Amino acid sequence: MGTITDYKITAKVYESENSLVYRALSHTDKRSVILKVLKKDYPNPSELTRYKQEYEITRTLNIKGVISAYELFPYENSLAIVLEDFGGKSLDLWLKMRLFTLLDFLQISRQIAEALGGIHKANIIHKDI
């Protein structure tokens, strides 16, 4: 698929208005990671600052259900964030693949609510969930 610095992209996981999210393999230790990069070729200073803040905030969190941030590095004229890959699929993809029972729905909802509760308790305002 392609390469970003020391990472080989294996799949596109998600695309938002501002970001591209990829699953990738590290060339150095072969671990699977998630790479999040700004979509614009030339992001403005406030977009770069927002990405730096996102990395710093995520890096300091230790909340069950919230992935870890490993690294922030310059990529072309932008930035890339290296995140933990827990091997999961997006909820959107799961919903397309199968029907959930009421019990499945309640278990997933509880886990999401607990993670969001931890984020809110840490006084973090989130955007893309």
mmCIF file of the C-alpha atoms, coordinates in Angstrom:
data_MODEL
# 
_entry.id   MODEL 
# 
loop_
_atom_site.group_PDB 
_atom_site.id 
_atom_site.type_symbol 
_atom_site.label_atom_id 
_atom_site.label_alt_id 
_atom_site.label_comp_id 
_atom_site.label_asym_id 
_atom_site.label_entity_id 
_atom_site.label_seq_id 
_atom_site.pdbx_PDB_ins_code 
_atom_site.Cartn_x 
_atom_site.Cartn_y 
_atom_site.Cartn_z 
_atom_site.occupancy 
_atom_site.B_iso_or_equiv 
_atom_site.pdbx_formal_charge 
_atom_site.auth_seq_id 
_atom_site.auth_comp_id 
_atom_site.auth_asym_id 
_atom_site.auth_atom_id 
_atom_site.pdbx_PDB_model_num 
ATOM 1   C CA . MET A 1 1   ? 0.000   0.000  0.000  1.00 0.00 ? 1   MET A CA 1 
ATOM 2   C CA . GLY A 1 2   ? 2.769   2.420  0.818  1.00 0.00 ? 2   GLY A CA 1 
ATOM 3   C CA . THR A 1 3   ? 5.218   3.611  3.415  1.00 0.00 ? 3   THR A CA 1 
ATOM 4   C CA . ILE A 1 4   ? 5.312   6.470  5.888  1.00 0.00 ? 4   ILE A CA 1 
ATOM 5   C CA . THR A 1 5   ? 8.820   6.932  7.297  1.00 0.00 ? 5   THR A CA 1 
ATOM 6   C CA . ASP A 1 6   ? 9.613   3.712  9.243  1.00 0.00 ? 6   ASP A CA 1 
ATOM 7   C CA . TYR A 1 7   ? 6.169   2.162  8.795  1.00 0.00 ? 7   TYR A CA 1 
ATOM 8   C CA . LYS A 1 8   ? 4.659   0.010  6.047  1.00 0.00 ? 8   LYS A CA 1 
ATOM 9   C CA . ILE A 1 9   ? 0.958   0.747  5.580  1.00 0.00 ? 9   ILE A CA 1 
ATOM 10  C CA . THR A 1 10  ? -1.153  -2.404 5.470  1.00 0.00 ? 10  THR A CA 1 
ATOM 11  C CA . ALA A 1 11  ? -4.701  -0.970 5.417  1.00 0.00 ? 11  ALA A CA 1 
ATOM 12  C CA . LYS A 1 12  ? -6.694  2.246  5.550  1.00 0.00 ? 12  LYS A CA 1 
ATOM 13  C CA . VAL A 1 13  ? -8.806  2.087  8.704  1.00 0.00 ? 13  VAL A CA 1 
ATOM 14  C CA . TYR A 1 14  ? -10.678 5.389  8.628  1.00 0.00 ? 14  TYR A CA 1 
ATOM 15  C CA . GLU A 1 15  ? -10.911 8.711  6.848  1.00 0.00 ? 15  GLU A CA 1 
ATOM 16  C CA . SER A 1 16  ? -12.393 11.871 8.332  1.00 0.00 ? 16  SER A CA 1 
ATOM 17  C CA . GLU A 1 17  ? -12.589 15.400 7.010  1.00 0.00 ? 17  GLU A CA 1 
ATOM 18  C CA . ASN A 1 18  ? -9.183  16.197 8.534  1.00 0.00 ? 18  ASN A CA 1 
ATOM 19  C CA . SER A 1 19  ? -7.313  12.915 9.006  1.00 0.00 ? 19  SER A CA 1 
ATOM 20  C CA . LEU A 1 20  ? -6.351  9.613  7.435  1.00 0.00 ? 20  LEU A CA 1 
ATOM 21  C CA . VAL A 1 21  ? -5.936  6.620  9.731  1.00 0.00 ? 21  VAL A CA 1 
ATOM 22  C CA . TYR A 1 22  ? -3.910  3.587  8.674  1.00 0.00 ? 22  TYR A CA 1 
ATOM 23  C CA . ARG A 1 23  ? -2.904  0.250  10.147 1.00 0.00 ? 23  ARG A CA 1 
ATOM 24  C CA . ALA A 1 24  ? 0.839   -0.209 9.623  1.00 0.00 ? 24  ALA A CA 1 
ATOM 25  C CA . LEU A 1 25  ? 3.827   -2.361 10.534 1.00 0.00 ? 25  LEU A CA 1 
ATOM 26  C CA . SER A 1 26  ? 6.976   -0.914 12.052 1.00 0.00 ? 26  SER A CA 1 
ATOM 27  C CA . HIS A 1 27  ? 10.054  -1.706 9.963  1.00 0.00 ? 27  HIS A CA 1 
ATOM 28  C CA . THR A 1 28  ? 12.231  -1.808 13.101 1.00 0.00 ? 28  THR A CA 1 
ATOM 29  C CA . ASP A 1 29  ? 10.314  -4.120 15.458 1.00 0.00 ? 29  ASP A CA 1 
ATOM 30  C CA . LYS A 1 30  ? 7.505   -5.450 13.199 1.00 0.00 ? 30  LYS A CA 1 
ATOM 31  C CA . ARG A 1 31  ? 4.772   -4.403 15.651 1.00 0.00 ? 31  ARG A CA 1 
ATOM 32  C CA . SER A 1 32  ? 1.397   -3.395 14.287 1.00 0.00 ? 32  SER A CA 1 
ATOM 33  C CA . VAL A 1 33  ? 0.474   0.243  14.950 1.00 0.00 ? 33  VAL A CA 1 
ATOM 34  C CA . ILE A 1 34  ? -2.094  2.806  13.911 1.00 0.00 ? 34  ILE A CA 1 
ATOM 35  C CA . LEU A 1 35  ? -0.832  5.874  12.024 1.00 0.00 ? 35  LEU A CA 1 
ATOM 36  C CA . LYS A 1 36  ? -2.920  9.022  12.040 1.00 0.00 ? 36  LYS A CA 1 
ATOM 37  C CA . VAL A 1 37  ? -1.897  11.722 9.568  1.00 0.00 ? 37  VAL A CA 1 
ATOM 38  C CA . LEU A 1 38  ? -3.345  15.068 8.634  1.00 0.00 ? 38  LEU A CA 1 
ATOM 39  C CA . LYS A 1 39  ? -5.153  14.914 5.305  1.00 0.00 ? 39  LYS A CA 1 
ATOM 40  C CA . LYS A 1 40  ? -3.998  18.273 3.984  1.00 0.00 ? 40  LYS A CA 1 
ATOM 41  C CA . ASP A 1 41  ? -0.676  18.443 2.157  1.00 0.00 ? 41  ASP A CA 1 
ATOM 42  C CA . TYR A 1 42  ? -0.016  21.851 3.741  1.00 0.00 ? 42  TYR A CA 1 
ATOM 43  C CA . PRO A 1 43  ? -1.817  22.153 7.094  1.00 0.00 ? 43  PRO A CA 1 
ATOM 44  C CA . ASN A 1 44  ? -1.887  25.564 8.732  1.00 0.00 ? 44  ASN A CA 1 
ATOM 45  C CA . PRO A 1 45  ? -0.116  26.274 12.050 1.00 0.00 ? 45  PRO A CA 1 
ATOM 46  C CA . SER A 1 46  ? -3.300  25.874 14.113 1.00 0.00 ? 46  SER A CA 1 
ATOM 47  C CA . GLU A 1 47  ? -3.939  22.414 12.629 1.00 0.00 ? 47  GLU A CA 1 
ATOM 48  C CA . LEU A 1 48  ? -0.371  21.371 13.439 1.00 0.00 ? 48  LEU A CA 1 
ATOM 49  C CA . THR A 1 49  ? -0.747  22.712 16.986 1.00 0.00 ? 49  THR A CA 1 
ATOM 50  C CA . ARG A 1 50  ? -4.005  20.783 17.425 1.00 0.00 ? 50  ARG A CA 1 
ATOM 51  C CA . TYR A 1 51  ? -2.273  17.556 16.338 1.00 0.00 ? 51  TYR A CA 1 
ATOM 52  C CA . LYS A 1 52  ? 0.588   18.169 18.765 1.00 0.00 ? 52  LYS A CA 1 
ATOM 53  C CA . GLN A 1 53  ? -1.921  18.775 21.566 1.00 0.00 ? 53  GLN A CA 1 
ATOM 54  C CA . GLU A 1 54  ? -3.861  15.623 20.645 1.00 0.00 ? 54  GLU A CA 1 
ATOM 55  C CA . TYR A 1 55  ? -0.654  13.598 20.864 1.00 0.00 ? 55  TYR A CA 1 
ATOM 56  C CA . GLU A 1 56  ? 0.430   15.133 24.187 1.00 0.00 ? 56  GLU A CA 1 
ATOM 57  C CA . ILE A 1 57  ? -2.985  14.609 25.784 1.00 0.00 ? 57  ILE A CA 1 
ATOM 58  C CA . THR A 1 58  ? -3.360  11.034 24.518 1.00 0.00 ? 58  THR A CA 1 
ATOM 59  C CA . ARG A 1 59  ? 0.200   10.194 25.579 1.00 0.00 ? 59  ARG A CA 1 
ATOM 60  C CA . THR A 1 60  ? -0.494  11.170 29.189 1.00 0.00 ? 60  THR A CA 1 
ATOM 61  C CA . LEU A 1 61  ? -3.771  9.261  29.568 1.00 0.00 ? 61  LEU A CA 1 
ATOM 62  C CA . ASN A 1 62  ? -3.870  5.905  31.324 1.00 0.00 ? 62  ASN A CA 1 
ATOM 63  C CA . ILE A 1 63  ? -7.539  5.008  30.971 1.00 0.00 ? 63  ILE A CA 1 
ATOM 64  C CA . LYS A 1 64  ? -8.952  1.556  30.262 1.00 0.00 ? 64  LYS A CA 1 
ATOM 65  C CA . GLY A 1 65  ? -10.432 1.563  26.768 1.00 0.00 ? 65  GLY A CA 1 
ATOM 66  C CA . VAL A 1 66  ? -8.274  4.463  25.529 1.00 0.00 ? 66  VAL A CA 1 
ATOM 67  C CA . ILE A 1 67  ? -5.370  3.587  23.233 1.00 0.00 ? 67  ILE A CA 1 
ATOM 68  C CA . SER A 1 68  ? -1.806  4.707  23.939 1.00 0.00 ? 68  SER A CA 1 
ATOM 69  C CA . ALA A 1 69  ? 0.091   7.235  21.838 1.00 0.00 ? 69  ALA A CA 1 
ATOM 70  C CA . TYR A 1 70  ? 3.664   6.160  21.108 1.00 0.00 ? 70  TYR A CA 1 
ATOM 71  C CA . GLU A 1 71  ? 5.205   8.836  18.927 1.00 0.00 ? 71  GLU A CA 1 
ATOM 72  C CA . LEU A 1 72  ? 4.690   12.077 17.021 1.00 0.00 ? 72  LEU A CA 1 
ATOM 73  C CA . PHE A 1 73  ? 6.947   12.730 14.052 1.00 0.00 ? 73  PHE A CA 1 
ATOM 74  C CA . PRO A 1 74  ? 7.215   15.107 11.088 1.00 0.00 ? 74  PRO A CA 1 
ATOM 75  C CA . TYR A 1 75  ? 5.852   13.649 7.875  1.00 0.00 ? 75  TYR A CA 1 
ATOM 76  C CA . GLU A 1 76  ? 6.342   15.584 4.637  1.00 0.00 ? 76  GLU A CA 1 
ATOM 77  C CA . ASN A 1 77  ? 4.898   19.049 5.409  1.00 0.00 ? 77  ASN A CA 1 
ATOM 78  C CA . SER A 1 78  ? 2.765   17.726 8.239  1.00 0.00 ? 78  SER A CA 1 
ATOM 79  C CA . LEU A 1 79  ? 2.766   15.437 11.286 1.00 0.00 ? 79  LEU A CA 1 
ATOM 80  C CA . ALA A 1 80  ? 1.964   11.796 11.991 1.00 0.00 ? 80  ALA A CA 1 
ATOM 81  C CA . ILE A 1 81  ? 0.876   10.227 15.268 1.00 0.00 ? 81  ILE A CA 1 
ATOM 82  C CA . VAL A 1 82  ? 1.764   6.603  16.048 1.00 0.00 ? 82  VAL A CA 1 
ATOM 83  C CA . LEU A 1 83  ? -0.909  4.940  18.174 1.00 0.00 ? 83  LEU A CA 1 
ATOM 84  C CA . GLU A 1 84  ? -1.441  1.564  19.798 1.00 0.00 ? 84  GLU A CA 1 
ATOM 85  C CA . ASP A 1 85  ? -3.112  -1.031 17.572 1.00 0.00 ? 85  ASP A CA 1 
ATOM 86  C CA . PHE A 1 86  ? -5.237  -3.287 19.741 1.00 0.00 ? 86  PHE A CA 1 
ATOM 87  C CA . GLY A 1 87  ? -6.296  -5.246 16.648 1.00 0.00 ? 87  GLY A CA 1 
ATOM 88  C CA . GLY A 1 88  ? -9.922  -4.190 16.708 1.00 0.00 ? 88  GLY A CA 1 
ATOM 89  C CA . LYS A 1 89  ? -12.358 -3.130 14.035 1.00 0.00 ? 89  LYS A CA 1 
ATOM 90  C CA . SER A 1 90  ? -14.404 0.054  13.973 1.00 0.00 ? 90  SER A CA 1 
ATOM 91  C CA . LEU A 1 91  ? -17.895 -0.105 15.441 1.00 0.00 ? 91  LEU A CA 1 
ATOM 92  C CA . ASP A 1 92  ? -19.203 1.019  12.051 1.00 0.00 ? 92  ASP A CA 1 
ATOM 93  C CA . LEU A 1 93  ? -17.602 -2.018 10.395 1.00 0.00 ? 93  LEU A CA 1 
ATOM 94  C CA . TRP A 1 94  ? -18.920 -4.385 13.077 1.00 0.00 ? 94  TRP A CA 1 
ATOM 95  C CA . LEU A 1 95  ? -22.442 -3.044 12.566 1.00 0.00 ? 95  LEU A CA 1 
ATOM 96  C CA . LYS A 1 96  ? -22.186 -3.763 8.835  1.00 0.00 ? 96  LYS A CA 1 
ATOM 97  C CA . MET A 1 97  ? -20.867 -7.295 9.446  1.00 0.00 ? 97  MET A CA 1 
ATOM 98  C CA . ARG A 1 98  ? -23.457 -8.596 11.897 1.00 0.00 ? 98  ARG A CA 1 
ATOM 99  C CA . LEU A 1 99  ? -26.535 -7.939 13.972 1.00 0.00 ? 99  LEU A CA 1 
ATOM 100 C CA . PHE A 1 100 ? -25.989 -7.353 17.663 1.00 0.00 ? 100 PHE A CA 1 
ATOM 101 C CA . THR A 1 101 ? -28.085 -8.953 20.358 1.00 0.00 ? 101 THR A CA 1 
ATOM 102 C CA . LEU A 1 102 ? -29.387 -6.746 23.132 1.00 0.00 ? 102 LEU A CA 1 
ATOM 103 C CA . LEU A 1 103 ? -26.721 -8.199 25.433 1.00 0.00 ? 103 LEU A CA 1 
ATOM 104 C CA . ASP A 1 104 ? -23.961 -7.391 22.894 1.00 0.00 ? 104 ASP A CA 1 
ATOM 105 C CA . PHE A 1 105 ? -25.282 -3.846 22.569 1.00 0.00 ? 105 PHE A CA 1 
ATOM 106 C CA . LEU A 1 106 ? -25.397 -3.329 26.334 1.00 0.00 ? 106 LEU A CA 1 
ATOM 107 C CA . GLN A 1 107 ? -21.874 -4.711 26.862 1.00 0.00 ? 107 GLN A CA 1 
ATOM 108 C CA . ILE A 1 108 ? -20.385 -2.505 24.138 1.00 0.00 ? 108 ILE A CA 1 
ATOM 109 C CA . SER A 1 109 ? -22.338 0.532  25.363 1.00 0.00 ? 109 SER A CA 1 
ATOM 110 C CA . ARG A 1 110 ? -21.094 0.002  28.925 1.00 0.00 ? 110 ARG A CA 1 
ATOM 111 C CA . GLN A 1 111 ? -17.454 -0.236 27.777 1.00 0.00 ? 111 GLN A CA 1 
ATOM 112 C CA . ILE A 1 112 ? -17.781 2.932  25.692 1.00 0.00 ? 112 ILE A CA 1 
ATOM 113 C CA . ALA A 1 113 ? -19.496 4.778  28.552 1.00 0.00 ? 113 ALA A CA 1 
ATOM 114 C CA . GLU A 1 114 ? -16.757 3.729  31.005 1.00 0.00 ? 114 GLU A CA 1 
ATOM 115 C CA . ALA A 1 115 ? -14.000 4.929  28.660 1.00 0.00 ? 115 ALA A CA 1 
ATOM 116 C CA . LEU A 1 116 ? -15.815 8.225  28.014 1.00 0.00 ? 116 LEU A CA 1 
ATOM 117 C CA . GLY A 1 117 ? -16.354 8.622  31.759 1.00 0.00 ? 117 GLY A CA 1 
ATOM 118 C CA . GLY A 1 118 ? -12.608 8.256  32.317 1.00 0.00 ? 118 GLY A CA 1 
ATOM 119 C CA . ILE A 1 119 ? -11.886 10.802 29.596 1.00 0.00 ? 119 ILE A CA 1 
ATOM 120 C CA . HIS A 1 120 ? -14.372 13.276 31.072 1.00 0.00 ? 120 HIS A CA 1 
ATOM 121 C CA . LYS A 1 121 ? -13.009 12.682 34.582 1.00 0.00 ? 121 LYS A CA 1 
ATOM 122 C CA . ALA A 1 122 ? -9.579  13.693 33.233 1.00 0.00 ? 122 ALA A CA 1 
ATOM 123 C CA . ASN A 1 123 ? -11.197 16.953 31.986 1.00 0.00 ? 123 ASN A CA 1 
ATOM 124 C CA . ILE A 1 124 ? -10.601 16.062 28.344 1.00 0.00 ? 124 ILE A CA 1 
ATOM 125 C CA . ILE A 1 125 ? -12.882 17.373 25.611 1.00 0.00 ? 125 ILE A CA 1 
ATOM 126 C CA . HIS A 1 126 ? -13.061 14.860 22.777 1.00 0.00 ? 126 HIS A CA 1 
ATOM 127 C CA . LYS A 1 127 ? -14.130 15.174 19.171 1.00 0.00 ? 127 LYS A CA 1 
ATOM 128 C CA . ASP A 1 128 ? -13.983 12.068 16.956 1.00 0.00 ? 128 ASP A CA 1 
ATOM 129 C CA . ILE A 1 129 ? -15.364 9.085  18.814 1.00 0.00 ? 129 ILE A CA 1 
# 
